[in-house]
Amino acid sequence: MSGGNAVAEKPVRESEQNGTTQDIKDRQQNADTKDTKREASDSGVAEAIEEIREFANLQSRQLDFSIDQDSQRRVIKVMDAETGDVIRQIPSEEVLQLAERIKELQTEVGAAVGVFFNKAV
């Protein structure tokens, strides 16, 4: 017996190295697949929006998709194609103003503030 403390290194098997390499390749492929699906989804959304716009034009309507600057919410306006009058807005101006006011209250007093609504019928 020798007196020194020798640390025995466990040899790494080639199959373990290949397994790790394969795991990395699989993760990269999964990430690439997710990116491809996201791009396909984004292009699918753009195509769907265009189809909806075409349908609305057939009904003498125009659709406007935008982002509200104050609330950063998506807004869809249905407008008369001939006059440009807004027929309907989703969410409505009132809802956008309410969301902005709630945001202001939370900023002024903190997140612990409760908001009560009075409903008049």
PDB file of C-alpha atoms in Angstrom:
ATOM      1  CA  MET A   1       0.000   0.000   0.000  1.00  0.00           C
ATOM      2  CA  SER A   2       1.178   3.460  -0.739  1.00  0.00           C
ATOM      3  CA  GLY A   3       1.043   6.165   1.896  1.00  0.00           C
ATOM      4  CA  GLY A   4      -0.241   8.983  -0.369  1.00  0.00           C
ATOM      5  CA  ASN A   5      -3.868   9.929  -0.757  1.00  0.00           C
ATOM      6  CA  ALA A   6      -4.516   9.582  -4.430  1.00  0.00           C
ATOM      7  CA  VAL A   7      -7.807  10.832  -5.741  1.00  0.00           C
ATOM      8  CA  ALA A   8      -9.172   8.525  -8.329  1.00  0.00           C
ATOM      9  CA  GLU A   9     -10.725  10.387 -11.208  1.00  0.00           C
ATOM     10  CA  LYS A  10     -13.761   8.804 -12.680  1.00  0.00           C
ATOM     11  CA  PRO A  11     -13.217   8.401 -16.366  1.00  0.00           C
ATOM     12  CA  VAL A  12     -15.892  10.084 -18.439  1.00  0.00           C
ATOM     13  CA  ARG A  13     -17.459   7.675 -20.792  1.00  0.00           C
ATOM     14  CA  GLU A  14     -17.832   8.634 -24.405  1.00  0.00           C
ATOM     15  CA  SER A  15     -21.566   7.900 -24.155  1.00  0.00           C
ATOM     16  CA  GLU A  16     -21.876  10.451 -21.291  1.00  0.00           C
ATOM     17  CA  GLN A  17     -20.057  13.093 -23.338  1.00  0.00           C
ATOM     18  CA  ASN A  18     -22.262  12.375 -26.328  1.00  0.00           C
ATOM     19  CA  GLY A  19     -25.340  12.516 -24.086  1.00  0.00           C
ATOM     20  CA  THR A  20     -24.375  15.977 -22.840  1.00  0.00           C
ATOM     21  CA  THR A  21     -23.627  17.161 -26.359  1.00  0.00           C
ATOM     22  CA  GLN A  22     -26.917  15.701 -27.524  1.00  0.00           C
ATOM     23  CA  ASP A  23     -28.752  17.472 -24.673  1.00  0.00           C
ATOM     24  CA  ILE A  24     -27.263  20.793 -25.759  1.00  0.00           C
ATOM     25  CA  LYS A  25     -28.198  20.127 -29.376  1.00  0.00           C
ATOM     26  CA  ASP A  26     -31.735  19.182 -28.335  1.00  0.00           C
ATOM     27  CA  ARG A  27     -32.124  22.377 -26.273  1.00  0.00           C
ATOM     28  CA  GLN A  28     -30.892  24.497 -29.169  1.00  0.00           C
ATOM     29  CA  GLN A  29     -33.239  22.741 -31.564  1.00  0.00           C
ATOM     30  CA  ASN A  30     -36.148  23.305 -29.149  1.00  0.00           C
ATOM     31  CA  ALA A  31     -35.253  27.011 -28.895  1.00  0.00           C
ATOM     32  CA  ASP A  32     -35.035  27.261 -32.685  1.00  0.00           C
ATOM     33  CA  THR A  33     -38.406  25.519 -33.001  1.00  0.00           C
ATOM     34  CA  LYS A  34     -39.980  27.956 -30.515  1.00  0.00           C
ATOM     35  CA  ASP A  35     -38.560  30.922 -32.454  1.00  0.00           C
ATOM     36  CA  THR A  36     -39.930  29.495 -35.697  1.00  0.00           C
ATOM     37  CA  LYS A  37     -43.348  28.936 -34.111  1.00  0.00           C
ATOM     38  CA  ARG A  38     -43.335  32.497 -32.703  1.00  0.00           C
ATOM     39  CA  GLU A  39     -42.483  33.899 -36.144  1.00  0.00           C
ATOM     40  CA  ALA A  40     -45.214  31.767 -37.709  1.00  0.00           C
ATOM     41  CA  SER A  41     -47.628  32.923 -35.020  1.00  0.00           C
ATOM     42  CA  ASP A  42     -46.725  36.585 -35.611  1.00  0.00           C
ATOM     43  CA  SER A  43     -47.197  36.211 -39.353  1.00  0.00           C
ATOM     44  CA  GLY A  44     -50.459  34.351 -38.699  1.00  0.00           C
ATOM     45  CA  VAL A  45     -51.704  37.252 -36.585  1.00  0.00           C
ATOM     46  CA  ALA A  46     -50.764  39.728 -39.310  1.00  0.00           C
ATOM     47  CA  GLU A  47     -52.612  37.614 -41.883  1.00  0.00           C
ATOM     48  CA  ALA A  48     -55.674  37.355 -39.640  1.00  0.00           C
ATOM     49  CA  ILE A  49     -55.717  41.129 -39.130  1.00  0.00           C
ATOM     50  CA  GLU A  50     -55.536  41.661 -42.877  1.00  0.00           C
ATOM     51  CA  GLU A  51     -58.409  39.223 -43.463  1.00  0.00           C
ATOM     52  CA  ILE A  52     -60.515  41.007 -40.844  1.00  0.00           C
ATOM     53  CA  ARG A  53     -59.755  44.363 -42.467  1.00  0.00           C
ATOM     54  CA  GLU A  54     -60.807  43.033 -45.869  1.00  0.00           C
ATOM     55  CA  PHE A  55     -64.066  41.704 -44.402  1.00  0.00           C
ATOM     56  CA  ALA A  56     -64.732  45.023 -42.687  1.00  0.00           C
ATOM     57  CA  ASN A  57     -64.136  46.875 -45.953  1.00  0.00           C
ATOM     58  CA  LEU A  58     -66.825  44.730 -47.570  1.00  0.00           C
ATOM     59  CA  GLN A  59     -69.206  45.948 -44.861  1.00  0.00           C
ATOM     60  CA  SER A  60     -68.268  49.622 -45.489  1.00  0.00           C
ATOM     61  CA  ARG A  61     -66.325  49.576 -42.254  1.00  0.00           C
ATOM     62  CA  GLN A  62     -62.722  50.336 -41.506  1.00  0.00           C
ATOM     63  CA  LEU A  63     -60.713  48.836 -38.667  1.00  0.00           C
ATOM     64  CA  ASP A  64     -57.919  50.678 -36.907  1.00  0.00           C
ATOM     65  CA  PHE A  65     -55.553  48.728 -34.657  1.00  0.00           C
ATOM     66  CA  SER A  66     -53.420  50.880 -32.371  1.00  0.00           C
ATOM     67  CA  ILE A  67     -51.792  51.186 -28.949  1.00  0.00           C
ATOM     68  CA  ASP A  68     -53.113  53.767 -26.483  1.00  0.00           C
ATOM     69  CA  GLN A  69     -50.176  55.992 -25.544  1.00  0.00           C
ATOM     70  CA  ASP A  70     -51.199  56.507 -21.897  1.00  0.00           C
ATOM     71  CA  SER A  71     -52.169  52.975 -20.897  1.00  0.00           C
ATOM     72  CA  GLN A  72     -50.126  51.011 -23.477  1.00  0.00           C
ATOM     73  CA  ARG A  73     -53.242  48.909 -24.173  1.00  0.00           C
ATOM     74  CA  ARG A  74     -54.265  47.641 -27.582  1.00  0.00           C
ATOM     75  CA  VAL A  75     -57.203  49.566 -29.039  1.00  0.00           C
ATOM     76  CA  ILE A  76     -59.432  48.535 -31.933  1.00  0.00           C
ATOM     77  CA  LYS A  77     -61.686  51.096 -33.570  1.00  0.00           C
ATOM     78  CA  VAL A  78     -64.503  50.186 -35.953  1.00  0.00           C
ATOM     79  CA  MET A  79     -65.119  53.181 -38.184  1.00  0.00           C
ATOM     80  CA  ASP A  80     -67.518  54.054 -40.973  1.00  0.00           C
ATOM     81  CA  ALA A  81     -65.422  53.868 -44.152  1.00  0.00           C
ATOM     82  CA  GLU A  82     -67.260  56.761 -45.817  1.00  0.00           C
ATOM     83  CA  THR A  83     -67.465  59.304 -42.983  1.00  0.00           C
ATOM     84  CA  GLY A  84     -64.588  58.188 -40.762  1.00  0.00           C
ATOM     85  CA  ASP A  85     -66.880  58.278 -37.706  1.00  0.00           C
ATOM     86  CA  VAL A  86     -65.992  55.871 -34.914  1.00  0.00           C
ATOM     87  CA  ILE A  87     -68.781  53.308 -34.598  1.00  0.00           C
ATOM     88  CA  ARG A  88     -67.230  51.358 -31.751  1.00  0.00           C
ATOM     89  CA  GLN A  89     -63.970  51.312 -29.840  1.00  0.00           C
ATOM     90  CA  ILE A  90     -62.651  48.354 -27.861  1.00  0.00           C
ATOM     91  CA  PRO A  91     -61.849  49.083 -25.048  1.00  0.00           C
ATOM     92  CA  SER A  92     -63.956  52.217 -24.841  1.00  0.00           C
ATOM     93  CA  GLU A  93     -62.528  55.652 -23.966  1.00  0.00           C
ATOM     94  CA  GLU A  94     -64.197  55.394 -20.559  1.00  0.00           C
ATOM     95  CA  VAL A  95     -62.434  52.121 -19.789  1.00  0.00           C
ATOM     96  CA  LEU A  96     -59.083  53.568 -20.893  1.00  0.00           C
ATOM     97  CA  GLN A  97     -59.629  56.638 -18.683  1.00  0.00           C
ATOM     98  CA  LEU A  98     -60.633  54.443 -15.755  1.00  0.00           C
ATOM     99  CA  ALA A  99     -57.519  52.286 -16.192  1.00  0.00           C
ATOM    100  CA  GLU A 100     -55.372  55.428 -16.278  1.00  0.00           C
ATOM    101  CA  ARG A 101     -57.024  56.781 -13.103  1.00  0.00           C
ATOM    102  CA  ILE A 102     -56.501  53.490 -11.269  1.00  0.00           C
ATOM    103  CA  LYS A 103     -52.853  53.553 -12.326  1.00  0.00           C
ATOM    104  CA  GLU A 104     -52.531  57.128 -10.973  1.00  0.00           C
ATOM    105  CA  LEU A 105     -54.128  56.139  -7.659  1.00  0.00           C
ATOM    106  CA  GLN A 106     -51.756  53.222  -7.274  1.00  0.00           C
ATOM    107  CA  THR A 107     -48.814  55.494  -7.980  1.00  0.00           C
ATOM    108  CA  GLU A 108     -49.974  58.235  -5.597  1.00  0.00           C
ATOM    109  CA  VAL A 109     -50.997  56.145  -2.622  1.00  0.00           C
ATOM    110  CA  GLY A 110     -49.524  52.732  -3.285  1.00  0.00           C
ATOM    111  CA  ALA A 111     -50.759  49.344  -4.317  1.00  0.00           C
ATOM    112  CA  ALA A 112     -52.738  48.881  -1.066  1.00  0.00           C
ATOM    113  CA  VAL A 113     -55.452  51.306  -2.191  1.00  0.00           C
ATOM    114  CA  GLY A 114     -58.859  49.828  -2.804  1.00  0.00           C
ATOM    115  CA  VAL A 115     -61.029  51.240  -5.535  1.00  0.00           C
ATOM    116  CA  PHE A 116     -64.810  51.383  -5.080  1.00  0.00           C
ATOM    117  CA  PHE A 117     -67.310  51.847  -7.849  1.00  0.00           C
ATOM    118  CA  ASN A 118     -70.740  53.407  -7.499  1.00  0.00           C
ATOM    119  CA  LYS A 119     -73.137  52.022 -10.020  1.00  0.00           C
ATOM    120  CA  ALA A 120     -76.134  54.108 -10.978  1.00  0.00           C
ATOM    121  CA  VAL A 121     -78.942  52.280 -12.701  1.00  0.00           C
TER     122      VAL A 121
END
